[in-house]
Coordinates of C-alpha atoms and ligand atoms in Angstrom, one line a residue:
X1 CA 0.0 0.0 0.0
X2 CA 0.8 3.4 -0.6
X3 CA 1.5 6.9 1.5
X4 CA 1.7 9.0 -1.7
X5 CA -0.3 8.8 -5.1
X6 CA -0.2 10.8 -8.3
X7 CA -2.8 10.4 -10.7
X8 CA -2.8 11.7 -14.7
X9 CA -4.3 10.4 -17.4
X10 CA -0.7 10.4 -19.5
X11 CA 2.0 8.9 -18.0
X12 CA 5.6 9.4 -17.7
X13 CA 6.1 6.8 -20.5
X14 CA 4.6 5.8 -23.5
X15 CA 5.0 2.3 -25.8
X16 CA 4.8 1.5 -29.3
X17 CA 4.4 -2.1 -30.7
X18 CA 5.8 -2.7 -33.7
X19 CA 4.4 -5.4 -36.4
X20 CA 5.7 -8.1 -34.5
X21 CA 4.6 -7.5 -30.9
X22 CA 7.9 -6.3 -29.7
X23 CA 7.0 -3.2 -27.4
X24 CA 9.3 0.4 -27.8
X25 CA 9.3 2.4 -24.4
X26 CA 9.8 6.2 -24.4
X27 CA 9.0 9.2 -22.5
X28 CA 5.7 10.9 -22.5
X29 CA 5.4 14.4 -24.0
X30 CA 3.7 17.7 -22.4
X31 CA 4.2 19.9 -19.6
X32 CA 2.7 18.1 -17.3
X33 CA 4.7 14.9 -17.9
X34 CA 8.1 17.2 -18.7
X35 CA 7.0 18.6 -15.2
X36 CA 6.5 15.5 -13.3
X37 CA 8.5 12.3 -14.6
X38 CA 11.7 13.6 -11.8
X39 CA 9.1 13.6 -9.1
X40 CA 7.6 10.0 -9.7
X41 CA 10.3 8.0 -9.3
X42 CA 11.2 9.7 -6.2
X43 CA 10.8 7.3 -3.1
X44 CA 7.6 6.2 -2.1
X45 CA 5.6 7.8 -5.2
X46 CA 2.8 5.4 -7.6
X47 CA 2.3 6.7 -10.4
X48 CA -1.3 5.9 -11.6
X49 CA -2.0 6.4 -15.3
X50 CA -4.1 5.7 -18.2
X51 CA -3.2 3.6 -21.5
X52 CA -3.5 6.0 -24.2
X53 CA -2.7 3.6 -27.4
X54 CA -2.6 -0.2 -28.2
X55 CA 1.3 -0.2 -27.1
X56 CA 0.2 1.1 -23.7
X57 CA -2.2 -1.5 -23.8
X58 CA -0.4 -4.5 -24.5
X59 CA 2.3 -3.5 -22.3
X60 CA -0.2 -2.8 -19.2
X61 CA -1.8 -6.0 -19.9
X62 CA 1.2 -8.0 -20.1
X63 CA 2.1 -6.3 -16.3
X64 CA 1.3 -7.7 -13.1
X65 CA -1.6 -6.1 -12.0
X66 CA -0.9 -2.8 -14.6
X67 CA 2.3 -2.6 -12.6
X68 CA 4.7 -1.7 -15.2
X69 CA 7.5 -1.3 -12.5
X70 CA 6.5 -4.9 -11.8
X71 CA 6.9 -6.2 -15.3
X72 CA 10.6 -4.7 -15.3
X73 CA 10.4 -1.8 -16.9
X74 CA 12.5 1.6 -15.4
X75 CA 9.8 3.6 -15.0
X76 CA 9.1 4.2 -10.8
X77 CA 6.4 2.7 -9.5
X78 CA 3.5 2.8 -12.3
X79 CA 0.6 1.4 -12.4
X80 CA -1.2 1.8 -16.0
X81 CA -4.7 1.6 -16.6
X82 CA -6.3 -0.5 -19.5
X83 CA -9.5 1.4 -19.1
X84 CA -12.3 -0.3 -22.1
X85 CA -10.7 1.6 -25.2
X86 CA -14.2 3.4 -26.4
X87 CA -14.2 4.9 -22.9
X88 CA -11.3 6.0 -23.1
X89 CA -11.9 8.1 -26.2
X90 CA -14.8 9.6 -25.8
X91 CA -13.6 11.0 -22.5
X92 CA -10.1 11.9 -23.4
X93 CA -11.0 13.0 -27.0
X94 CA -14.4 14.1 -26.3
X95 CA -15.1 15.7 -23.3
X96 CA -11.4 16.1 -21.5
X97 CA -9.9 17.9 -24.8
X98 CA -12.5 18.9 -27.2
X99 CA -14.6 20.1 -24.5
X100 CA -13.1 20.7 -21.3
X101 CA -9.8 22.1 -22.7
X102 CA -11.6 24.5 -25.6
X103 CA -13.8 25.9 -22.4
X104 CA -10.6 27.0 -20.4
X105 CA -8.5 27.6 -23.2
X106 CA -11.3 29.8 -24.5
X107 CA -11.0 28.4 -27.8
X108 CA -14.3 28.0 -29.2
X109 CA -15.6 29.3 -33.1
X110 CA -18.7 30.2 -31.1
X111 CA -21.1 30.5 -33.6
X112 CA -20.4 27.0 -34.3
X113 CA -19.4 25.0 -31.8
X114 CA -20.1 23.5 -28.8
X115 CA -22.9 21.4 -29.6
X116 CA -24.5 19.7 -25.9
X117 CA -26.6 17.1 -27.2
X118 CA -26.9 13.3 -26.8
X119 CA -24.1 12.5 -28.4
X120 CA -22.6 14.8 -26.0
X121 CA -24.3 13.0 -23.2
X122 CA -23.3 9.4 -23.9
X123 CA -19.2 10.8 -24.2
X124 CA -20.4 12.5 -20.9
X125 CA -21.2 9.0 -18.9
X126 CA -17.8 7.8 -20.6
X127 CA -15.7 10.7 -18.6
X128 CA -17.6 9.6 -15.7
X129 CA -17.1 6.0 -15.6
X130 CA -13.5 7.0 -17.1
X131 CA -12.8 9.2 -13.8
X132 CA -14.4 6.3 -11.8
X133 CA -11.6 4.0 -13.0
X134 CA -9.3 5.9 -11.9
X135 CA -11.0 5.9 -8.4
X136 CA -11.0 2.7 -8.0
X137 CA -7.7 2.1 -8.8
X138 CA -6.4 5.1 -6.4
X139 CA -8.9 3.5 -3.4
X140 CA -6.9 -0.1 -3.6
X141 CA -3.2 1.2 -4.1
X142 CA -3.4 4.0 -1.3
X143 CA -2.6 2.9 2.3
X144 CA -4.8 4.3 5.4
X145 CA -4.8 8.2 5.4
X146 CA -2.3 8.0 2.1
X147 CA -2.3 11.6 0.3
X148 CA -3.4 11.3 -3.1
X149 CA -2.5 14.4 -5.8
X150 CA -5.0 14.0 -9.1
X151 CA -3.7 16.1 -11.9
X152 CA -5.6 18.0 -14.6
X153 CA -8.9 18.1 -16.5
X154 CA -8.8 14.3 -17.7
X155 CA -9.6 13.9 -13.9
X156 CA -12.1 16.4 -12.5
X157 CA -14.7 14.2 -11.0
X158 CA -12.1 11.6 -9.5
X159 CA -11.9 13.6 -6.2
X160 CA -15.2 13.3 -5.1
X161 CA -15.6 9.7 -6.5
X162 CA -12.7 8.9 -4.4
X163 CA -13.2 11.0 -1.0
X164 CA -17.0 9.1 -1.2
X165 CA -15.0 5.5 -1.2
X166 CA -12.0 6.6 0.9
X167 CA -12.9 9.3 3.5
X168 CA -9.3 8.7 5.4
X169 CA -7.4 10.0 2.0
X170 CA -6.5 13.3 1.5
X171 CA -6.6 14.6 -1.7
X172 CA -5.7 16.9 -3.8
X173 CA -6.5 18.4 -7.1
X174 CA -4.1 20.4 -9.7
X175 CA -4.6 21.8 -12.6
X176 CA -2.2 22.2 -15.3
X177 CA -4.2 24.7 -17.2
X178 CA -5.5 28.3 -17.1
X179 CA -9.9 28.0 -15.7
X180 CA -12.4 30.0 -17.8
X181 CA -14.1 33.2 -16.4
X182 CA -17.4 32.4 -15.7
X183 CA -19.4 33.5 -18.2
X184 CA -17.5 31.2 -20.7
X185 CA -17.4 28.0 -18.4
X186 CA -21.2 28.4 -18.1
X187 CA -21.2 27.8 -21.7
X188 CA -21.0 24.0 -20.6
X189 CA -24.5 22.6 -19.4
X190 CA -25.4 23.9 -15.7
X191 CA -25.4 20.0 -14.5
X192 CA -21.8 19.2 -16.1
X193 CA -20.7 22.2 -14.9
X194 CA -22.0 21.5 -11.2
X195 CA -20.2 18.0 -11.3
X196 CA -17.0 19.6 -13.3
X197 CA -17.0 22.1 -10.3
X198 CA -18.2 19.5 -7.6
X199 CA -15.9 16.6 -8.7
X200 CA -12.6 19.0 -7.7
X201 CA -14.3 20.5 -4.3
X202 CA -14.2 16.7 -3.7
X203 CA -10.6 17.5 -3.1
X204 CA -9.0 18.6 0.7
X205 CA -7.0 21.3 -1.4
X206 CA -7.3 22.3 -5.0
X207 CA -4.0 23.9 -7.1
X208 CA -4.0 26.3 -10.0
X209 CA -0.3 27.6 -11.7
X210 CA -1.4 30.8 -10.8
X211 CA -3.5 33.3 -9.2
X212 CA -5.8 34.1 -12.1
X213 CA -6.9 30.5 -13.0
X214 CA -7.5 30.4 -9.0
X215 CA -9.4 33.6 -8.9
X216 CA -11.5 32.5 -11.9
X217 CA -12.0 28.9 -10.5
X218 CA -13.2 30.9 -7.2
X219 CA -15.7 33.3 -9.1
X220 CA -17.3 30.0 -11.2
X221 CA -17.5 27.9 -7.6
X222 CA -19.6 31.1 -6.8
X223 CA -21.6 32.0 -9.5
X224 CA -22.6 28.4 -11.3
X225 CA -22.6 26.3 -7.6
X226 CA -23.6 29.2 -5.2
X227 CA -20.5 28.0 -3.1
X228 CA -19.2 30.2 -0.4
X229 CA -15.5 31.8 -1.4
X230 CA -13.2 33.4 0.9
X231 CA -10.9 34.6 -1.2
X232 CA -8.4 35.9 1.8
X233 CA -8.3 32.3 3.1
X234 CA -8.2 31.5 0.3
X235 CA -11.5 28.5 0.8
X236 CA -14.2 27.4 -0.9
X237 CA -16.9 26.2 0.8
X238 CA -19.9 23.9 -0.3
X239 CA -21.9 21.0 0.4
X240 CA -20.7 21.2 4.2
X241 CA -17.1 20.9 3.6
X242 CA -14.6 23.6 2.5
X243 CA -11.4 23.1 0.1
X244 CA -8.7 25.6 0.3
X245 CA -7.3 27.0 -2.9
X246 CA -3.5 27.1 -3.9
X247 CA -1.2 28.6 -5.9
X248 CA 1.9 26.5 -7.2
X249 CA 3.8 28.0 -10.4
X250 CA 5.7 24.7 -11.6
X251 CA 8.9 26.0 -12.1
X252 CA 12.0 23.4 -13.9
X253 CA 14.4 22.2 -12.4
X254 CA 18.0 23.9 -14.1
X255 CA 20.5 21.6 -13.3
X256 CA 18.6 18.4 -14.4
X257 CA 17.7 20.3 -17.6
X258 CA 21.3 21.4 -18.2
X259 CA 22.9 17.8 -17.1
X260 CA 20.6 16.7 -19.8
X261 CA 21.5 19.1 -22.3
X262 CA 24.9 18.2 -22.0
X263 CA 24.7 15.1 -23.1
X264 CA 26.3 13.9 -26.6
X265 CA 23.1 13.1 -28.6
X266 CA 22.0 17.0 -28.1
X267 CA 25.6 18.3 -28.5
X268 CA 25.3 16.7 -32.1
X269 CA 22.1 17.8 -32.9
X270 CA 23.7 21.5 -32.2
X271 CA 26.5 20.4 -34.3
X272 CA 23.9 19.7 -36.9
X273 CA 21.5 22.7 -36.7
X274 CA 24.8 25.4 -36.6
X275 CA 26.3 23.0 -40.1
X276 CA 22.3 24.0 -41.7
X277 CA 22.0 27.6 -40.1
X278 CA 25.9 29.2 -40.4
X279 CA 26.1 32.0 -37.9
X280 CA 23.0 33.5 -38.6
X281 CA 20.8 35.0 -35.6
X282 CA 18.3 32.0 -34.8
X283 CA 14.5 32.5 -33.9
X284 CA 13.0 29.5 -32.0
X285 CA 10.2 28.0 -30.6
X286 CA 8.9 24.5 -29.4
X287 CA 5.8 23.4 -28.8
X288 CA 3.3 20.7 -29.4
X289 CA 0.5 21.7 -32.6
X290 CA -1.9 22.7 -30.5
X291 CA -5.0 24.9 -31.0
X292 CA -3.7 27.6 -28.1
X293 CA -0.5 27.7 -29.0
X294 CA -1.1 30.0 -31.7
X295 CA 1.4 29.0 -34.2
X296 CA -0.1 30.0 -37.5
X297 CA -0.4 33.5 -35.6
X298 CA 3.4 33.5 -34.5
X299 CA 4.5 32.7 -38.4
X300 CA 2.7 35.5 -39.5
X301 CA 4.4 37.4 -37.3
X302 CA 7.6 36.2 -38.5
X303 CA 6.4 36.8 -41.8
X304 CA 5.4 40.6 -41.2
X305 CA 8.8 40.8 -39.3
X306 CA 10.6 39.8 -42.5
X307 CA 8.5 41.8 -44.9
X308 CA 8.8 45.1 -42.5
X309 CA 13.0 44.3 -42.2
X310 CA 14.8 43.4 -45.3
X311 CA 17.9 44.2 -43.5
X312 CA 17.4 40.9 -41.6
X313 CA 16.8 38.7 -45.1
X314 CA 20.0 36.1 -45.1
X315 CA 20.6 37.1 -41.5
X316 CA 18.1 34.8 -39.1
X317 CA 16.3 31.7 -39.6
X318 CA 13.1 30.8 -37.4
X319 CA 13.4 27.3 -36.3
X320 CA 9.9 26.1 -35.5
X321 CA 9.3 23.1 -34.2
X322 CA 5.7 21.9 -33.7
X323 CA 5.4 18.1 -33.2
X324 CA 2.5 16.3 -33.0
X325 CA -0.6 16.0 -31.2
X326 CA -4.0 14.7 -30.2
X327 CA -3.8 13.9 -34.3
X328 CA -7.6 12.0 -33.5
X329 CA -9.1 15.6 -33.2
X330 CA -10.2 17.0 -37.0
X331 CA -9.1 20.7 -35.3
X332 CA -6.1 19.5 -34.5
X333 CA -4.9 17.7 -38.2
X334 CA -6.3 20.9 -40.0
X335 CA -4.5 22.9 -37.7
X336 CA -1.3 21.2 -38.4
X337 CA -2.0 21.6 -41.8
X338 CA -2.6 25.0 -42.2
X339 CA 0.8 25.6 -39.7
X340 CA 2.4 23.8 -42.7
X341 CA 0.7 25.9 -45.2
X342 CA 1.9 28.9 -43.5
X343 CA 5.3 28.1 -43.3
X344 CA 5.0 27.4 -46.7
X345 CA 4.0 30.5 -48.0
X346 CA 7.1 32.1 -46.3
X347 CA 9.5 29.5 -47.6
X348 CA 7.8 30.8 -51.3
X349 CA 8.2 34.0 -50.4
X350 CA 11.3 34.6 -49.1
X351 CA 13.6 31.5 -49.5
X352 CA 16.8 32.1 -51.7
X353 CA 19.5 29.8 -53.3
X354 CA 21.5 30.2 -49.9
X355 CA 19.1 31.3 -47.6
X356 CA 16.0 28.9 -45.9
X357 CA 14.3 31.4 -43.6
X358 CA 12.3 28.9 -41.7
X359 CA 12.7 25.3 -40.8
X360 CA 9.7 23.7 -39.7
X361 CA 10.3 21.0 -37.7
X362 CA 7.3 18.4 -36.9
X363 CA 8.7 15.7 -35.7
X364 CA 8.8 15.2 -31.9
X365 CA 12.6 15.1 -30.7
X366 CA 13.5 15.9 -27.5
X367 CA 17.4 16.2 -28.0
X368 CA 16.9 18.2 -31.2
X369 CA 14.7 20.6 -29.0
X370 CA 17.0 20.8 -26.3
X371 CA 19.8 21.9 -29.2
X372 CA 17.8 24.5 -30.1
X373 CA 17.2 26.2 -26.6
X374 CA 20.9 26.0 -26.4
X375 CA 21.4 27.8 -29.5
X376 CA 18.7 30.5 -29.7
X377 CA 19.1 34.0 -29.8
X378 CA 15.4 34.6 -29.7
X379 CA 12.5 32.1 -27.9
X380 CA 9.3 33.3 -29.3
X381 CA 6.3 31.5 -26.7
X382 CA 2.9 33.5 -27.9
X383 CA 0.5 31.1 -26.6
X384 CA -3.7 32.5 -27.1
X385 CA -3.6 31.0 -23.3
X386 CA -1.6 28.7 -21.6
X387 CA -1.6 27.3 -18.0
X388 CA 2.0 28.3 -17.1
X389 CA 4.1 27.2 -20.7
X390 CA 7.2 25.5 -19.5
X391 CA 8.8 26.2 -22.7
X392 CA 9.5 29.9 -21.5
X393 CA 10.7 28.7 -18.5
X394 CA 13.4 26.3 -19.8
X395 CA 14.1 28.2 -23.0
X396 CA 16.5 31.1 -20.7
X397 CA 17.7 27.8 -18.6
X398 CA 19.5 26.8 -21.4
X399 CA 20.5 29.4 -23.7
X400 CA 22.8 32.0 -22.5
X401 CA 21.8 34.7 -23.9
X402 CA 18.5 34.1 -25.6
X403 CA 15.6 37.4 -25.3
X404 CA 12.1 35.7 -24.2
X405 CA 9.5 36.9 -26.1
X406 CA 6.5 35.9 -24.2
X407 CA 2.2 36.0 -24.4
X408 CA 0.6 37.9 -21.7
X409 CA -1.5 35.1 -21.6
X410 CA 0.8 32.7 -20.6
X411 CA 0.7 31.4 -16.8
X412 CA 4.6 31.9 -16.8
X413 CA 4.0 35.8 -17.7
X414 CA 3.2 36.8 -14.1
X415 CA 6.7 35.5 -13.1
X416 CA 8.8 36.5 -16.0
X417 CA 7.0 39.0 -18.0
X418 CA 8.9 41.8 -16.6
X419 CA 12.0 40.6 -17.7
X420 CA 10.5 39.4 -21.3
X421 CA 9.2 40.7 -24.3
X422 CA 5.4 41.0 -23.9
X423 CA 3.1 40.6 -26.5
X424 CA -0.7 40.1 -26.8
X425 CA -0.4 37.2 -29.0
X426 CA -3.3 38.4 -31.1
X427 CA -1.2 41.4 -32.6
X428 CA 0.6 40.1 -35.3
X429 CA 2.1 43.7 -36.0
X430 CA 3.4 43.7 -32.0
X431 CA 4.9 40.5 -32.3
X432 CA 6.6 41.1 -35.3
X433 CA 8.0 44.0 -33.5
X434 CA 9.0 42.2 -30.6
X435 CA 10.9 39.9 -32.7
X436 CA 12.7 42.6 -34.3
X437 CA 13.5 44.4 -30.8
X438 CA 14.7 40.7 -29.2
X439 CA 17.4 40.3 -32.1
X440 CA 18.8 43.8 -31.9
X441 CA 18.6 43.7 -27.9
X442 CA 22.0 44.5 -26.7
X443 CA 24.3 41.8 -25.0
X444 CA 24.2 43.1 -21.5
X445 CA 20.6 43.4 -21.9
X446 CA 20.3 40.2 -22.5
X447 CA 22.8 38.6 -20.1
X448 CA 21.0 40.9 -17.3
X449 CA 17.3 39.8 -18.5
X450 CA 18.1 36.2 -18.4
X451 CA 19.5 36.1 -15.5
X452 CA 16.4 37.5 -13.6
X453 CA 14.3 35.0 -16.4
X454 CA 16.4 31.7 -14.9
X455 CA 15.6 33.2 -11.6
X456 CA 12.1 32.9 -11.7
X457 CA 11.9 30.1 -14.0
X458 CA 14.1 27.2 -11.1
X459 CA 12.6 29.4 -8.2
X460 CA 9.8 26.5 -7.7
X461 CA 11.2 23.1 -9.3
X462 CA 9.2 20.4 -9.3
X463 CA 10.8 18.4 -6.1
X464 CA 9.7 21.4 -4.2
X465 CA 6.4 21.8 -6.0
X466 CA 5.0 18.4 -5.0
X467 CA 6.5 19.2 -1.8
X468 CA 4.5 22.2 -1.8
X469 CA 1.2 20.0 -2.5
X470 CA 1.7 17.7 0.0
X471 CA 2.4 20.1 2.7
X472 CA -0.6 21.7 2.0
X473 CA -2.3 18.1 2.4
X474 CA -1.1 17.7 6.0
Ligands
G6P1 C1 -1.1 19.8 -21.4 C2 -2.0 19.2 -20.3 C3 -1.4 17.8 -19.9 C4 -1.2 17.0 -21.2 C5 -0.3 17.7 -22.2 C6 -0.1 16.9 -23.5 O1 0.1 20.2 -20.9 O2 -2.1 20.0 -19.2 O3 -2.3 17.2 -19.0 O4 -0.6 15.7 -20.8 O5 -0.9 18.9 -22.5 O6 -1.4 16.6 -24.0 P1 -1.8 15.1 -24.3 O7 -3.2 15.1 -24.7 O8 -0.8 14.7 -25.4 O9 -1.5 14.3 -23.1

C-alpha cells in the first residue's frame, strides 16, 4: 500500500508495438509529464495512469496487475490503466480535450461550436465512468490516510468519486491549465458544470499555476454552484465541507535540464543545426501543434517581421518546431496543416538559393529541441492561453543569452513577464515588432534579463512543488 499517489491520465512513458509484438518504451510528451517524470520515481511515489494507445495497452496487460515497475520496466512505480478503449476516447477525446480544454483555453468558433446534445451525453457518462476507474484504482493502491494528488482536466470528478470510497485520504487536485471566467465555463450545461465544479471540491486542497486561473476557479464555484469563497483564506466552501485553494507555479528544475542538455546526442544535434544555419541570428520555438498555442499566428508574425525588415533577409532563420498531437481531433490535423501551409507560403516567399528562412520542424525530438534552446538567440512563446508554458521557463535555462518573447497570456508571464518581451499574441504587428526588438537587444541586456528569467523560471522546481502540495495536504 501506498502513502503518496499521483494520478494523470498520461503517464511518464509511452509504448509503441511494432508489427511483430515487440514493445518500444519512451518518454511521454507535455508539460505536465516534462513537469513530473523527476518527481515519480522519487521514493515512495505510484504513479497511476491511463493507457493511451494499443502499445500502452499491450504493455499494461502484459504487467502484473498494470504494474509496469513490476513487469521490469524503469519507470518508478506505475501502475497503468487499460480502461475499455471506447471509454477512453470519448472521455479523453471528447469531453477532457475537445470540450473541457476548448472551455478554459477559451477556444471555441462560437457560432459554431459546442454542440451539448446526446451524443454529447453518452461521451459525458464515458468521462464519468472513465474518472471512476481511476477511483478505483487510487482506493486499492493507497494505504490508510495516504495523500493522493490527481492532476488536470482528464480527472475532475475523481476527487469526489474517491473522498466518497475513501474518507481517510487526502486529496488533492491540480490543474495544469488556465480555468475560464465564468461567463465562458457556463457555456458547458449547468449539471456538467456542477459535477465539473463539484468533482474538484471533492478535493482537501485544489491547485492552479497561478492566481488568475484560481481567482476564476473561485468566481465559477460562486456564480454556477452558489459556493461560499473566501478569497483571503483563500476557501471554498460547499456541500458542508470547505477546500482551500492554492497557488503552485511549476517551475524546472535547471541543473537536471542542463545535465541533460549536455549530453552527446544533443551536443550533435547542435553540431547539426549550426552545419544548416551558419552563424546567422536563430529564432526558435517549441511546442506541441496545439490549438492555443497559436502558431499560424506567431509565423505570420515572422512573416510581417521579415516583410517590415529586409535588412534581416539572409541574416536569421526561425526554427519552429511543432510536433504532434492529439492527431484524432479534425481541429487538431487541419491545424497542423494549415501551420504547414503557413510556413510554406514564407518558404515561397522569401527563400533564396542560400538562404531557408524557416525550418519547420514536426517531428517530436526531444534532444533536437534541447539543441535549439541551447542555440537561440530569440524564444518566441505567444500562446492564445496557456496554463503556465514551460517552454518559457526552460528556453532562458539553457541558452545563455537568448531574449524571451512571451504572451501575456501565458501562466509563466506573471513571473517572467517583466523581464521578457510582452506581447498580446493576437497582434501580429506587435509580435513582429517584438521579434525585431529581441534580435537587436544589446548583449548586456540580455545577459541581465536572463538572469532574472532563470531566476524565476528554477525558483519552484518540481521536487519542491509536489513538496508544496503535500504540505498543503497535511
Ligand atoms: C497539457 C496538459 C497535460 C497533457 C499535455 C499533453 O500540458 O495540461 O495534461 O498531458 O498537455 O497533451 P496530451 O493530450 O498529449 O496528453
Amino acid at each position: 500500500m501506498n502513502s503518496v499517489l499521483l494520478a494523470s491520465n498520461r503517464g511518464p512513458v509511452s509504448f509503441t508495438v511494432s508489427d511483430d509484438g515487440v514493445l518500444t518504451m519512451r518518454r511521454g510528451g507535455g508539460g505536465l509529464v516534462s513537469g513530473l517524470s523527476g518527481v515519480g520515481r522519487e521514493g515512495d511515489v505510484l504513479w497511476v495512469c491511463a493507457a493511451l494507445s494499443d502499445g500502452d495497452r499491450s504493455a499494461a496487460r502484459q504487467a502484473p496487475g498494470g504494474r509496469l515497475d513490476h513487469a521490469g520496466y524503469e519507470t518508478g512505480a506505475l501502475r497503468m490503466l487499460d480502461i475499455a478503449s471506447s471509454t477512453f476516447h470519448r472521455a479523453y477525446n471528447s469531453v477532457a480535450n475537445s470540450t473541457l480544454w476548448f472551455v478554459n483555453h477559451l477556444l471555441y468558433d462560437i457560432p459554431n461550436a459546442p454542440h451539448f446534445g446526446t451524443r454529447f451525453r453518452r461521451d459525458w457518462e464515458s468521462y464519468r465512468d472513465y474518472n471512476g476507474a481511476f477511483a478505483l484504482a487510487l482506493a486499492e493502491e493507497a494505504g490508510h490516510g495516504a495523500r493522493v494528488m490527481v492532476q488536470d482536466y482528464h480527472l475532475t470528478l475523481t476527487p469526489a468519486m474517491l473522498r466518497a470510497e475513501r474518507p481517510d485520504l487526502r486529496v488533492a487536485h491540480f490543474s495544469h491549465t488556465p480555468w475560464a471566467p465564468p461567463e465562458y465555463f457556463s457555456l458547458l450545461p449547468d449539471d456538467v458544470a456542477g459535477e465539473v465544479l463539484g468533482g474538484i471540491l471533492g478535493a482537501d486542497h485544489a491547485g492552479f499555476l497561478t492566481r488568475r486561473w484560481a481567482e476564476a476557479f473561485m468566481e465559477c464555484c460562486r456564480t454556477v454552484l452558489g459556493a461560499e469563497v473566501d478569497r483571503r483564506a483563500g476557501t471554498v466552501s460547499y456541500a458542508g465541507r470547505a477546500t482551500r485553494i492554492g497557488v503552485h507555479a511549476l517551475g524546472v528544475d535547471g541543473e537536471a535540464l542542463w545535465a541533460r542538455a549536455g549530453e552527446p546526442d544533443v551536443e550533435s544535434h547542435m553540431a547539426a543545426i549550426r552545419e544548416q544555419v551558419g552563424d546567422r541570428k536563430l529564432i526558435v520555438r517549441i511546442d506541441r501543434t496545439e490549438l492555443s498555442k497559436n502558431i499560424v499566428r506567431g509565423l505570420l508574425s515572422y512573416k510581417e517581421f521579415l516583410d517590415a525588415h529586409p535588412e534581416w533577409h539572409g541574416r536569421v532563420v526561425h526554427l519552429a518546431f511543432a510536433y504532434p498531437s492529439r492527431h484524432d481531433l479534425p481541429e487538431y490535423r487541419e491545424y497542423t496543416a494549415a501551420v504547414q501551409r503557413c510556413a510554406q507560403e514564407i518558404e515561397d516567399e522569401y527563400a533564396t538559393e542560400d538562404w531557408d528562412p524557416l525550418i519547420l520542424n514536426v517531428n517530436d525530438d526531444y534532444p533536437r529541441s534541447l539543441a535549439a534552446y541551447r542555440l537561440a538567440d530569440v524564444l518566441l512563446v505567444n500562446p492564445i492561453r496557456d496554463g503556465m508554458n514551460l517552454v518559457a521557463k526552460e528556453g532562458p535555462v539553457l541558452s545563455r543569452t537568448c531574449a524571451l518573447v512571451l504572451s501575456r497570456e501565458a501562466g509563466a508571464c506573471a513571473e517572467l513577464g517583466a523581464h521578457a518581451l510582452v506581447v498580446n499574441p493576437y497582434d501580429i504587428t506587435g509580435t513582429a515588432d517584438a521579434l525585431h526588438a529581441a534580435l537587436v537587444m544589446p548583449e548586456p541586456e540580455r545577459v541581465h534579463r536572463r538572469a532574472r528569467l532563470v531566476a524565476a523560471a528554477t525558483a519552484l522546481p518540481p521536487h519542491r512543488w509536489l513538496a508544496a502540495q503535500l504540505d498543503a495536504l497535511t
